[in-house]
Structure formats: structure tokens, C-alpha cells
Short mmCIF file of C-alpha atoms in Angstrom, two decimals:
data_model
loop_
_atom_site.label_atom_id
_atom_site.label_comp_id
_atom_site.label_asym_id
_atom_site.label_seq_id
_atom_site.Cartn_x
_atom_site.Cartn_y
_atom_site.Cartn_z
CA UNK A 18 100.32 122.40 101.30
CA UNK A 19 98.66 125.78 101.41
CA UNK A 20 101.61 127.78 102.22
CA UNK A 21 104.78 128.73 99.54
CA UNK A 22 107.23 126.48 98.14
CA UNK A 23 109.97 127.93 100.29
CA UNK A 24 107.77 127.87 103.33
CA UNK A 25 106.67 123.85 102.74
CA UNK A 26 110.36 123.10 102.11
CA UNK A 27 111.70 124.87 105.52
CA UNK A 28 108.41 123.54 107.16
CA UNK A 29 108.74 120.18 110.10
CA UNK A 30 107.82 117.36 108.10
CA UNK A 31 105.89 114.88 110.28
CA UNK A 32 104.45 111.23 109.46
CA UNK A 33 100.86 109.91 111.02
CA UNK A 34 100.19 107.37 112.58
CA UNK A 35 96.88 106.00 111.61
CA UNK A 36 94.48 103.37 113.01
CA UNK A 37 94.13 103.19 109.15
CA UNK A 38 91.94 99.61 107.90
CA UNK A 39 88.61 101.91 109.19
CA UNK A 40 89.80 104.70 106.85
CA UNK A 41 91.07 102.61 104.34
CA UNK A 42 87.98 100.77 103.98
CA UNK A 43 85.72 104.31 103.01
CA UNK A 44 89.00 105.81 100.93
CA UNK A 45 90.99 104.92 97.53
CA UNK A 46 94.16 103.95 97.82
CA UNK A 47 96.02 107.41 97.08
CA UNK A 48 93.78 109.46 98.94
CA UNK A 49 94.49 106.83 102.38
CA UNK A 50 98.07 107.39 102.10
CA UNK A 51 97.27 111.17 102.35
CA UNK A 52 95.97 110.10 105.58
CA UNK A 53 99.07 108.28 106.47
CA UNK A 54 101.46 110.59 105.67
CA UNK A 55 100.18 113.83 104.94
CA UNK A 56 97.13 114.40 107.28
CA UNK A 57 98.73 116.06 110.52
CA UNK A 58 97.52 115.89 114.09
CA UNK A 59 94.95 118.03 115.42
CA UNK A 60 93.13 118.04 112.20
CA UNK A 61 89.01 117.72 111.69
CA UNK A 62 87.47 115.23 113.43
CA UNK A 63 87.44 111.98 110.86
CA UNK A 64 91.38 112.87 111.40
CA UNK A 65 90.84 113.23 115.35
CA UNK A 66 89.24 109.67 115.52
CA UNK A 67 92.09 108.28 112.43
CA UNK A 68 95.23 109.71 114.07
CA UNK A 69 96.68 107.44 116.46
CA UNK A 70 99.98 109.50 116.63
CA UNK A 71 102.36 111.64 114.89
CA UNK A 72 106.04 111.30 114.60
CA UNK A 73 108.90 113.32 112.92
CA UNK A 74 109.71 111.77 108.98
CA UNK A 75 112.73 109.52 108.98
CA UNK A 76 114.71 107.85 106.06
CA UNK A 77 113.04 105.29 106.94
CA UNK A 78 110.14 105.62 109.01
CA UNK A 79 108.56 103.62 110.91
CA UNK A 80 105.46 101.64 109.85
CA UNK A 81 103.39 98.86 110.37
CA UNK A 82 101.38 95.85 108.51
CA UNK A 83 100.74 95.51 105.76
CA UNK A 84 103.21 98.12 104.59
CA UNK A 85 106.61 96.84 104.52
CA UNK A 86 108.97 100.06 103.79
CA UNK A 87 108.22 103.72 104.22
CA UNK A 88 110.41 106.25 103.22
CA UNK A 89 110.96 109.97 102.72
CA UNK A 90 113.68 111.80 100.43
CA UNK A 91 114.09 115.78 100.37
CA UNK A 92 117.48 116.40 98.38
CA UNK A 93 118.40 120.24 97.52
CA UNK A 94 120.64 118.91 94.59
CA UNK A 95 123.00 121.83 92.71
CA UNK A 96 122.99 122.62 89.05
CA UNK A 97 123.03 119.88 87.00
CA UNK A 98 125.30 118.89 83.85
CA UNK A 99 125.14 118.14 80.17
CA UNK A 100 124.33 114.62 81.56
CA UNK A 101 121.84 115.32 84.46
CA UNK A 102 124.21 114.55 86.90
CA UNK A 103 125.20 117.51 89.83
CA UNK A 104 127.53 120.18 88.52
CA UNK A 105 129.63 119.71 91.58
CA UNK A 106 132.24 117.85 93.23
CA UNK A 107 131.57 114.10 94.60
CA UNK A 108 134.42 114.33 96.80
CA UNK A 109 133.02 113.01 99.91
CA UNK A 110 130.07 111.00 98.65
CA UNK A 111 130.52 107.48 99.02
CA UNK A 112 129.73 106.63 95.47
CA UNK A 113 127.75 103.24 94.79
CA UNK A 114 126.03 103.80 98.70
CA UNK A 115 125.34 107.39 99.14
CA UNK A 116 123.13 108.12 102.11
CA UNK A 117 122.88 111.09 104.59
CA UNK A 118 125.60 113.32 103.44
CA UNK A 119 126.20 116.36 105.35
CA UNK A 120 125.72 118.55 101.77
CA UNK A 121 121.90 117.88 101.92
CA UNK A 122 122.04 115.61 98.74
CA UNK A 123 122.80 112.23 97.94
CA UNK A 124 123.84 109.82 95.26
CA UNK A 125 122.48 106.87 96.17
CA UNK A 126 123.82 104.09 94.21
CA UNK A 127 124.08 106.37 91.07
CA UNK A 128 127.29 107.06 89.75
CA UNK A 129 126.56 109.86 87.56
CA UNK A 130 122.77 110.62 87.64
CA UNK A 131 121.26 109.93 91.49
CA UNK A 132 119.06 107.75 92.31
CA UNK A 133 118.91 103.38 92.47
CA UNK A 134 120.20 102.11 89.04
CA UNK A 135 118.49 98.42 88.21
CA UNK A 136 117.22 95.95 91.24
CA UNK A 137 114.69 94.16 91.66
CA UNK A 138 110.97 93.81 93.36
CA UNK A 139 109.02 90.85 94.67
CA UNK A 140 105.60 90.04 96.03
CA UNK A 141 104.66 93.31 97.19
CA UNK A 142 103.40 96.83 95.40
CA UNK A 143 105.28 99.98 95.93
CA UNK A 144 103.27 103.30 95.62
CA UNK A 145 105.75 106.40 95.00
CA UNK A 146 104.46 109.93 95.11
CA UNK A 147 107.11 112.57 93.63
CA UNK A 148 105.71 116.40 95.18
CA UNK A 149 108.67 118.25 93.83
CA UNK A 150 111.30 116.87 90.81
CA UNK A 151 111.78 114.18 88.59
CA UNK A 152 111.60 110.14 88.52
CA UNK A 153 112.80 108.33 85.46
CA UNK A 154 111.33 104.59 85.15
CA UNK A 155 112.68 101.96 83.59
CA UNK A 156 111.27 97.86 83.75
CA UNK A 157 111.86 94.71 82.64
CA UNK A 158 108.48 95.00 80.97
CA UNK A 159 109.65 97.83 78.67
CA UNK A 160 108.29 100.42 80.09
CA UNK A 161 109.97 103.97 80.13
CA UNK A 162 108.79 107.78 81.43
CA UNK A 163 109.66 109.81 83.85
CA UNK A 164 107.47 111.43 86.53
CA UNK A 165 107.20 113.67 88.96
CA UNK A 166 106.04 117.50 90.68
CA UNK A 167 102.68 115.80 91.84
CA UNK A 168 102.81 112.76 90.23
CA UNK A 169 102.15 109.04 91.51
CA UNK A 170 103.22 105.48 89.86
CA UNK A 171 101.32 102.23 91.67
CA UNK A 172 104.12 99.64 90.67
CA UNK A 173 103.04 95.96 91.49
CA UNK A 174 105.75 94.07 91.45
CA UNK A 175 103.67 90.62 92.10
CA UNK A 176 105.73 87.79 90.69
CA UNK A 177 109.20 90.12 89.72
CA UNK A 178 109.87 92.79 88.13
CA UNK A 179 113.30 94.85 87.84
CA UNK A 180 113.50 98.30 87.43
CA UNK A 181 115.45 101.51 87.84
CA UNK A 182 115.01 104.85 89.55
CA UNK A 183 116.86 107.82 88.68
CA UNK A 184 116.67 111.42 89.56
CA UNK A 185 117.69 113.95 86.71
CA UNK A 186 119.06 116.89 87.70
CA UNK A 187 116.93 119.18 84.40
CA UNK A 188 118.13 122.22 85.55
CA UNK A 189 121.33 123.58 84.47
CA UNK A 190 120.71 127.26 86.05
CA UNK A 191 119.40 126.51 89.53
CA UNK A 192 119.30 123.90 92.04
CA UNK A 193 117.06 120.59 91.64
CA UNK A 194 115.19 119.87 94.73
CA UNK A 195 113.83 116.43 94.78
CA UNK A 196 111.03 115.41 97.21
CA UNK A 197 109.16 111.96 97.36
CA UNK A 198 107.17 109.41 99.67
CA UNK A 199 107.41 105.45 98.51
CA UNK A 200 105.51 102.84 100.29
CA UNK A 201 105.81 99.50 100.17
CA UNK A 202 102.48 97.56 100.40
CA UNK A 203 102.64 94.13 101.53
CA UNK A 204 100.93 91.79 99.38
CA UNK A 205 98.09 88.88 100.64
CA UNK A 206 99.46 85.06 100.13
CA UNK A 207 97.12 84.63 96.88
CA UNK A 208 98.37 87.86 94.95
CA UNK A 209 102.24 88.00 95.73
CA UNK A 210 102.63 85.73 92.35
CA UNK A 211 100.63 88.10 89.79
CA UNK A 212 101.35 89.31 86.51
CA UNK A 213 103.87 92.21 87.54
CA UNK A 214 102.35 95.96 86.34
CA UNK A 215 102.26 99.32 87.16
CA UNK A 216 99.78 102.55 86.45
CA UNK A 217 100.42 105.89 86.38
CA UNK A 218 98.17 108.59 88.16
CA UNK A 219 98.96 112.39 86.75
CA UNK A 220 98.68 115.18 89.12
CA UNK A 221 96.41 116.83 87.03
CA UNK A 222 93.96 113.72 86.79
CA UNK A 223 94.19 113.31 90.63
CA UNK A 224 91.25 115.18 91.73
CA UNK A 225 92.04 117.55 95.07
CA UNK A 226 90.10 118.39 98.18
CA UNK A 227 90.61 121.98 98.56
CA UNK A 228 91.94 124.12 102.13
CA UNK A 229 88.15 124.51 103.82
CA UNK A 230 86.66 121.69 101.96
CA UNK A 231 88.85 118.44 103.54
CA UNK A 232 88.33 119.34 107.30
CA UNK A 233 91.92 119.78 107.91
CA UNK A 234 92.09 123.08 107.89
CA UNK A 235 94.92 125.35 105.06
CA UNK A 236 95.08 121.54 103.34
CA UNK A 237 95.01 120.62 100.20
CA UNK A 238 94.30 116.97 100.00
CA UNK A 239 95.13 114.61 96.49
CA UNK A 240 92.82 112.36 96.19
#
């Protein structure tokens, strides 16, 4: 994450492989999935002995226990509209199931913003970590915001929860590029049935490990 935004957008995105409980037993959560998904091969040597092997990012990607789901989006939507939705023609998009569309952007089961209007979650947590653009969160709990460029939301969905993502297109004068992990995190047999929650971690409250100082190398690290 040391190079320019155009750079890390045109860059190979790659996924880790991890033997990750030993590293997940010395790290918190957030930092871990750095590991995961974010940490590279050929990297310092805590990486060296972490790294199991390294794969290019899928929609999905492959993972193993105790994470259920792993995915990746990078969408390079147009302008957007008076109502946050693109500024160009759907022709072509399967509306209601929008996925891999030759444009480089996707609906997704949006109709007129992007993104996955109201479903529902059970017995596992999902972690989502939004590097460039906009979430907006809605719940069956009440809650409403909307997140993103370096944020992270730890959802727990425990015993249910519904709620929506959507991806607002803000800006009317350029395009809206829209880049985010989500994992989902399998929960153990005695916590799949608790209270349903979820936390928000700001970017600037996440602390960093600055290029030099994590070991990778030109990395910056959120911990």
C-alpha cells in the first residue's frame, strides 16, 4: 500500500494463504486478516514461516476453517446520479443478479443504488474492510451509517440479524471506485446463538505499522 492510488488499483491483487491459528493466537483480529489477505509472499520472516501459499484474488476465493466466505470486490463505477445510482445505461446488466459484467462494474441485486438490498445472517460474524468507497448499513437492530476508504465493521450476526449493503455512487463528476474484503468467520457451537451486534473500527482509530517498521518491506500494515 506504499505505492499511488492508480498504481495499487492497476497492481496483481493476490490472497495468502496462511498457516494462520499460530499467528492468530499473538495478533488481534483485524491486524490477522492483514496477514490473510494483505501480507504477500516473500515478505519478512514471521511472514516466511506464516505464508503457506499465495494465490490470485477471486470473487470468491478460496478459504478454509473457520472462515466460511471470502470475497473481494474492485468496481470502477461511472458518475453517479441525483439518487446515487450510475449515470449510465443498465442495458446489459442482469438487474436483481448482477455479477461479472464485462463493463468492470456491477449491480448486484440493487436496482438503482448497487450493492445487496435486505437478507439475512446467521450463526457466524462477517468482518468487512472497505479500502476505497462507500458502504451504507442498515439492521434489524436500527442501526444506520455508512462506511468506508479505510474503514472496518465486525458484524456478528450470532442468533439473526438482517441487514442491507449498498454502495453509493457520491460522486457526480468522476467515477466511484469501490474496493472491499468481507470475511465470513465461522462461529464455535456455544456462540452461534448470541445477542446479534456489530462495532465499528475507523481508519483513523486503527493504528498502522508503517513501510520499514512491519518487516514486509514498502507495507503499510492496519492494525
Amino acid at each position: 500500500r506504499g505505492s499511488s492510488p492508480r498504481q495499487r488499483s492497476e497492481s496483481r491483487h493476490r490472497c495468502a494463504v496462511v498457516d494462520f491459528w499460530p499467528t492468530l493466537a499473538r495478533l488481534p483480529g483485524p491486524l490477522a486478516m492483514s496477514w490473510l489477505c494483505g501480507a504477500g509472499a516473500g515478505g519478512g520472516s514471521g511472514a516466511q514461516r506464516a505464508i503457506l501459499s499465495v494465490a490470485p484474488l477471486a470473487f470468491p476465493f478460496e478459504c478454509e476453517s473457520p472462515f466460511l466466505f471470502a470475497v473481494y470486490h474492485l468496481d470502477r463505477y461511472p458518475k453517479g446520479d441525483r439518487n446515487m445510482g450510475p449515470a449510465a445505461s443498465l442495458a446489459g446488466h442482469h438487474m436483481g443478479a448482477d455479477f461479472g459484467h464485462p463493463s468492470g462494474w456491477n449491480m448486484y441485486h440493487g436496482d438503482t443504488v448497487p450493492g445487496f438490498p435486505r437478507h439475512p445472517h446467521r450463526g457466524f460474524e462477517t468482518v468487512t474492510v472497505v479500502r476505497r468507497g462507500f458502504v451504507d448499513h442498515a439492521d434489524s437492530l436500527g442501526n444506520v451509517g455508512r462506511f468506508g476508504n479505510g474503514d472496518v465493521q465486525w458484524m456478528t450476526a450470532g442468533r439473526g440479524i438482517c441487514h442491507c449493503e449498498m454502495f453509493p455512487l457520491l460522486d457526480q463528476a468522476n467515477e466511484n471506485i469501490l474496493e472491499l474484503f468481507q470475511i465470513w468467520l465461522n462461529l464455535p457451537a456455544k456462540s452461534k446463538m448470541v445477542e446479534p451486534s456489530y462495532r465499528m473500527l475507523w481508519t483513523e482509530d486503527i493504528p498502522k505499522l508503517l513501510p520499514g517498521s512491519s518487516g514486509l518491506g514498502d507495507v503499510t500494515i492496519d492494525l
